[in-house]
Amino acid sequence: MAKNDPFGFDISVSASKKKNPRGRRGMSGASETSTRVCDHPGCQEDGKYRAPKSPDVLDDYFWFCREHVREYNLKWNFFDGASDQEYLDQVDKDRVWERPTKPFGKRSEEQRAWARLGVDDPHQVLGDNATRNPGKAASGSRRLPPTERRAIDILDAQDSWSKTEIRKAYKALIKVLHPDMNGGDRSQEEQLAEVVWAWDQIKISRNFRDN
């Protein structure tokens, strides 16, 4: 926002930081607003530099002056108390950002459990049709305009049918949805309108044989 705003408002980020300096840190890492005293025994200097208390408590800090934070950092050892094997394990994890991948070709616990039952693929327990989805296979084998494809789906028909066969499906749906066939119940009028629209698309189409 322009500095010469007639209303005197300045909502820029820099202005906000000036008004609220809480926790602001300088280029050296010092907290400019800290009023703490250095945590080093006997030191009365300002504690403007924070340092984690231990590798296990990284969100709780000591506050030191510049001299003592340097001294503390020189002695800091993240692996203090860890065994050589724990150190090597952490190095291995850091190589992949602690997100190891599974060895290619190695069976998982679940796969080994199925193998003990004599099943190589869990889908086999469902039979020959386990990985097949015939839902639209029969009605999706032809290229049709989007409107006619939608019409086929609405009429629950197949694109290999003739107009005569599709008309039978259309009439069957009309009997189910029409208010006159349901004691005047008009709760399905929207579905009925879709069915009528769908038959209108098929009726004038050249993509379906008459008989």
mmCIF file of C-alpha atoms in Angstrom, residues 26-185:
data_model
loop_
_atom_site.group_PDB
_atom_site.id
_atom_site.type_symbol
_atom_site.label_atom_id
_atom_site.label_comp_id
_atom_site.label_asym_id
_atom_site.label_seq_id
_atom_site.Cartn_x
_atom_site.Cartn_y
_atom_site.Cartn_z
ATOM 1 C CA GLY A 26 18.782 -10.533 13.975
ATOM 2 C CA MET A 27 21.203 -11.863 11.375
ATOM 3 C CA SER A 28 23.430 -13.264 14.150
ATOM 4 C CA GLY A 29 20.592 -15.355 15.525
ATOM 5 C CA ALA A 30 20.124 -13.156 18.573
ATOM 6 C CA SER A 31 16.601 -12.502 19.786
ATOM 7 C CA GLU A 32 16.473 -8.713 19.869
ATOM 8 C CA THR A 33 13.516 -8.613 22.246
ATOM 9 C CA SER A 34 14.805 -11.145 24.775
ATOM 10 C CA THR A 35 15.009 -9.866 28.358
ATOM 11 C CA ARG A 36 16.493 -13.080 29.766
ATOM 12 C CA VAL A 37 19.768 -13.420 31.648
ATOM 13 C CA CYS A 38 22.350 -15.887 30.361
ATOM 14 C CA ASP A 39 21.726 -19.411 31.723
ATOM 15 C CA HIS A 40 25.425 -20.128 32.162
ATOM 16 C CA PRO A 41 26.203 -20.295 35.915
ATOM 17 C CA GLY A 42 27.496 -16.970 37.212
ATOM 18 C CA CYS A 43 26.973 -15.053 33.947
ATOM 19 C CA GLN A 44 24.888 -11.880 34.101
ATOM 20 C CA GLU A 45 25.026 -11.003 30.386
ATOM 21 C CA ASP A 46 21.847 -10.788 28.305
ATOM 22 C CA GLY A 47 20.633 -14.222 27.145
ATOM 23 C CA LYS A 48 19.753 -13.476 23.547
ATOM 24 C CA TYR A 49 20.792 -16.770 21.943
ATOM 25 C CA ARG A 50 18.776 -19.927 22.392
ATOM 26 C CA ALA A 51 20.039 -23.513 22.251
ATOM 27 C CA PRO A 52 18.082 -26.782 22.677
ATOM 28 C CA LYS A 53 18.572 -28.452 26.043
ATOM 29 C CA SER A 54 19.183 -31.958 24.677
ATOM 30 C CA PRO A 55 18.779 -34.110 21.540
ATOM 31 C CA ASP A 56 15.595 -35.533 23.077
ATOM 32 C CA VAL A 57 14.153 -32.123 23.992
ATOM 33 C CA LEU A 58 14.576 -29.951 20.904
ATOM 34 C CA ASP A 59 11.694 -27.578 21.677
ATOM 35 C CA ASP A 60 12.937 -26.485 25.125
ATOM 36 C CA TYR A 61 15.863 -24.067 25.230
ATOM 37 C CA PHE A 62 18.678 -22.590 27.254
ATOM 38 C CA TRP A 63 19.302 -18.890 26.684
ATOM 39 C CA PHE A 64 22.929 -17.783 26.553
ATOM 40 C CA CYS A 65 25.004 -14.740 25.793
ATOM 41 C CA ARG A 66 27.096 -14.866 22.613
ATOM 42 C CA GLU A 67 30.223 -16.206 24.317
ATOM 43 C CA HIS A 68 28.475 -19.014 26.152
ATOM 44 C CA VAL A 69 26.226 -20.090 23.282
ATOM 45 C CA ARG A 70 29.376 -20.595 21.180
ATOM 46 C CA GLU A 71 30.897 -22.645 23.990
ATOM 47 C CA TYR A 72 27.699 -24.679 24.320
ATOM 48 C CA ASN A 73 27.474 -25.315 20.583
ATOM 49 C CA LEU A 74 31.060 -26.558 20.415
ATOM 50 C CA LYS A 75 30.220 -29.200 23.004
ATOM 51 C CA TRP A 76 26.869 -30.120 21.439
ATOM 52 C CA ASN A 77 26.638 -33.716 20.235
ATOM 53 C CA PHE A 78 23.330 -34.961 18.885
ATOM 54 C CA PHE A 79 24.509 -38.562 19.258
ATOM 55 C CA ASP A 80 25.734 -38.200 22.828
ATOM 56 C CA GLY A 81 24.888 -41.461 24.629
ATOM 57 C CA ALA A 82 24.024 -43.340 21.412
ATOM 58 C CA SER A 83 25.806 -46.549 20.444
ATOM 59 C CA ASP A 84 27.828 -46.928 17.261
ATOM 60 C CA GLN A 85 25.043 -49.034 15.741
ATOM 61 C CA GLU A 86 22.418 -46.411 16.564
ATOM 62 C CA TYR A 87 24.622 -43.803 14.894
ATOM 63 C CA LEU A 88 24.997 -45.936 11.748
ATOM 64 C CA ASP A 89 21.265 -46.674 11.672
ATOM 65 C CA GLN A 90 20.485 -42.959 11.797
ATOM 66 C CA VAL A 91 22.954 -42.257 8.991
ATOM 67 C CA ASP A 92 21.221 -44.896 6.833
ATOM 68 C CA LYS A 93 17.801 -43.333 7.559
ATOM 69 C CA ASP A 94 19.052 -39.851 6.722
ATOM 70 C CA ARG A 95 20.195 -41.022 3.289
ATOM 71 C CA VAL A 96 16.534 -41.559 2.318
ATOM 72 C CA TRP A 97 15.054 -38.828 4.530
ATOM 73 C CA GLU A 98 13.810 -41.535 6.926
ATOM 74 C CA ARG A 99 11.496 -42.918 4.223
ATOM 75 C CA PRO A 100 12.981 -46.302 3.293
ATOM 76 C CA THR A 101 11.689 -48.149 0.238
ATOM 77 C CA LYS A 102 10.804 -51.811 0.195
ATOM 78 C CA PRO A 103 13.247 -54.116 -1.615
ATOM 79 C CA PHE A 104 11.994 -54.873 -5.132
ATOM 80 C CA GLY A 105 10.733 -58.430 -5.507
ATOM 81 C CA LYS A 106 10.667 -59.125 -1.785
ATOM 82 C CA ARG A 107 7.343 -60.416 -0.491
ATOM 83 C CA SER A 108 5.536 -58.497 2.206
ATOM 84 C CA GLU A 109 4.147 -60.116 5.360
ATOM 85 C CA GLU A 110 0.669 -60.142 3.798
ATOM 86 C CA GLN A 111 1.932 -61.819 0.614
ATOM 87 C CA ARG A 112 3.761 -64.450 2.611
ATOM 88 C CA ALA A 113 0.595 -65.150 4.597
ATOM 89 C CA TRP A 114 -1.390 -65.722 1.371
ATOM 90 C CA ALA A 115 1.423 -67.897 0.017
ATOM 91 C CA ARG A 116 1.096 -70.214 3.022
ATOM 92 C CA LEU A 117 -2.485 -70.813 1.893
ATOM 93 C CA GLY A 118 -1.335 -71.595 -1.628
ATOM 94 C CA VAL A 119 -2.559 -68.293 -3.053
ATOM 95 C CA ASP A 120 -0.136 -66.205 -5.137
ATOM 96 C CA ASP A 121 -2.589 -63.352 -5.741
ATOM 97 C CA PRO A 122 -5.257 -62.466 -3.109
ATOM 98 C CA HIS A 123 -7.745 -61.826 -5.925
ATOM 99 C CA GLN A 124 -7.658 -65.543 -6.733
ATOM 100 C CA VAL A 125 -9.917 -66.278 -3.772
ATOM 101 C CA LEU A 126 -12.734 -64.510 -5.644
ATOM 102 C CA GLY A 127 -12.525 -66.807 -8.641
ATOM 103 C CA ASP A 128 -11.859 -66.283 -12.343
ATOM 104 C CA ASN A 129 -13.795 -63.008 -12.503
ATOM 105 C CA ALA A 130 -11.977 -61.389 -9.578
ATOM 106 C CA THR A 131 -10.108 -58.823 -11.645
ATOM 107 C CA ARG A 132 -12.711 -58.367 -14.340
ATOM 108 C CA ASN A 133 -15.188 -55.522 -14.456
ATOM 109 C CA PRO A 134 -17.839 -56.347 -17.048
ATOM 110 C CA GLY A 135 -20.066 -53.474 -15.919
ATOM 111 C CA LYS A 136 -19.552 -51.347 -19.041
ATOM 112 C CA ALA A 137 -17.530 -53.704 -21.177
ATOM 113 C CA ALA A 138 -20.545 -54.800 -23.194
ATOM 114 C CA SER A 139 -21.910 -51.283 -23.604
ATOM 115 C CA GLY A 140 -18.649 -49.417 -24.047
ATOM 116 C CA SER A 141 -17.175 -51.088 -27.110
ATOM 117 C CA ARG A 142 -18.346 -48.490 -29.645
ATOM 118 C CA ARG A 143 -17.536 -44.852 -30.119
ATOM 119 C CA LEU A 144 -20.657 -42.794 -29.657
ATOM 120 C CA PRO A 145 -21.348 -39.081 -29.169
ATOM 121 C CA PRO A 146 -21.384 -38.147 -25.461
ATOM 122 C CA THR A 147 -25.150 -37.524 -25.538
ATOM 123 C CA GLU A 148 -25.876 -40.971 -26.979
ATOM 124 C CA ARG A 149 -23.439 -42.656 -24.576
ATOM 125 C CA ARG A 150 -25.249 -40.976 -21.680
ATOM 126 C CA ALA A 151 -28.611 -41.997 -23.146
ATOM 127 C CA ILE A 152 -27.495 -45.636 -23.274
ATOM 128 C CA ASP A 153 -26.451 -45.472 -19.623
ATOM 129 C CA ILE A 154 -29.741 -43.884 -18.545
ATOM 130 C CA LEU A 155 -31.753 -46.556 -20.353
ATOM 131 C CA ASP A 156 -29.531 -49.304 -18.926
ATOM 132 C CA ALA A 157 -29.028 -50.582 -22.453
ATOM 133 C CA GLN A 158 -26.093 -51.743 -24.562
ATOM 134 C CA ASP A 159 -24.687 -50.014 -27.602
ATOM 135 C CA SER A 160 -24.916 -53.254 -29.586
ATOM 136 C CA TRP A 161 -28.710 -53.307 -29.283
ATOM 137 C CA SER A 162 -31.066 -52.256 -32.056
ATOM 138 C CA LYS A 163 -33.547 -49.405 -31.633
ATOM 139 C CA THR A 164 -36.294 -51.970 -31.141
ATOM 140 C CA GLU A 165 -34.449 -53.569 -28.230
ATOM 141 C CA ILE A 166 -33.634 -50.197 -26.678
ATOM 142 C CA ARG A 167 -37.259 -49.132 -27.043
ATOM 143 C CA LYS A 168 -38.303 -52.163 -24.985
ATOM 144 C CA ALA A 169 -35.943 -51.053 -22.223
ATOM 145 C CA TYR A 170 -37.356 -47.536 -22.503
ATOM 146 C CA LYS A 171 -40.949 -48.769 -22.154
ATOM 147 C CA ALA A 172 -40.027 -50.893 -19.143
ATOM 148 C CA LEU A 173 -38.605 -47.832 -17.388
ATOM 149 C CA ILE A 174 -41.634 -45.724 -18.281
ATOM 150 C CA LYS A 175 -43.873 -48.282 -16.571
ATOM 151 C CA VAL A 176 -41.777 -48.058 -13.437
ATOM 152 C CA LEU A 177 -41.464 -44.255 -13.297
ATOM 153 C CA HIS A 178 -44.705 -42.801 -14.775
ATOM 154 C CA PRO A 179 -47.128 -41.343 -12.171
ATOM 155 C CA ASP A 180 -50.079 -43.076 -13.840
ATOM 156 C CA MET A 181 -48.425 -46.398 -13.100
ATOM 157 C CA ASN A 182 -47.689 -45.426 -9.473
ATOM 158 C CA GLY A 183 -50.989 -44.157 -8.180
ATOM 159 C CA GLY A 184 -50.220 -40.549 -9.084
ATOM 160 C CA ASP A 185 -46.861 -40.495 -7.288
#
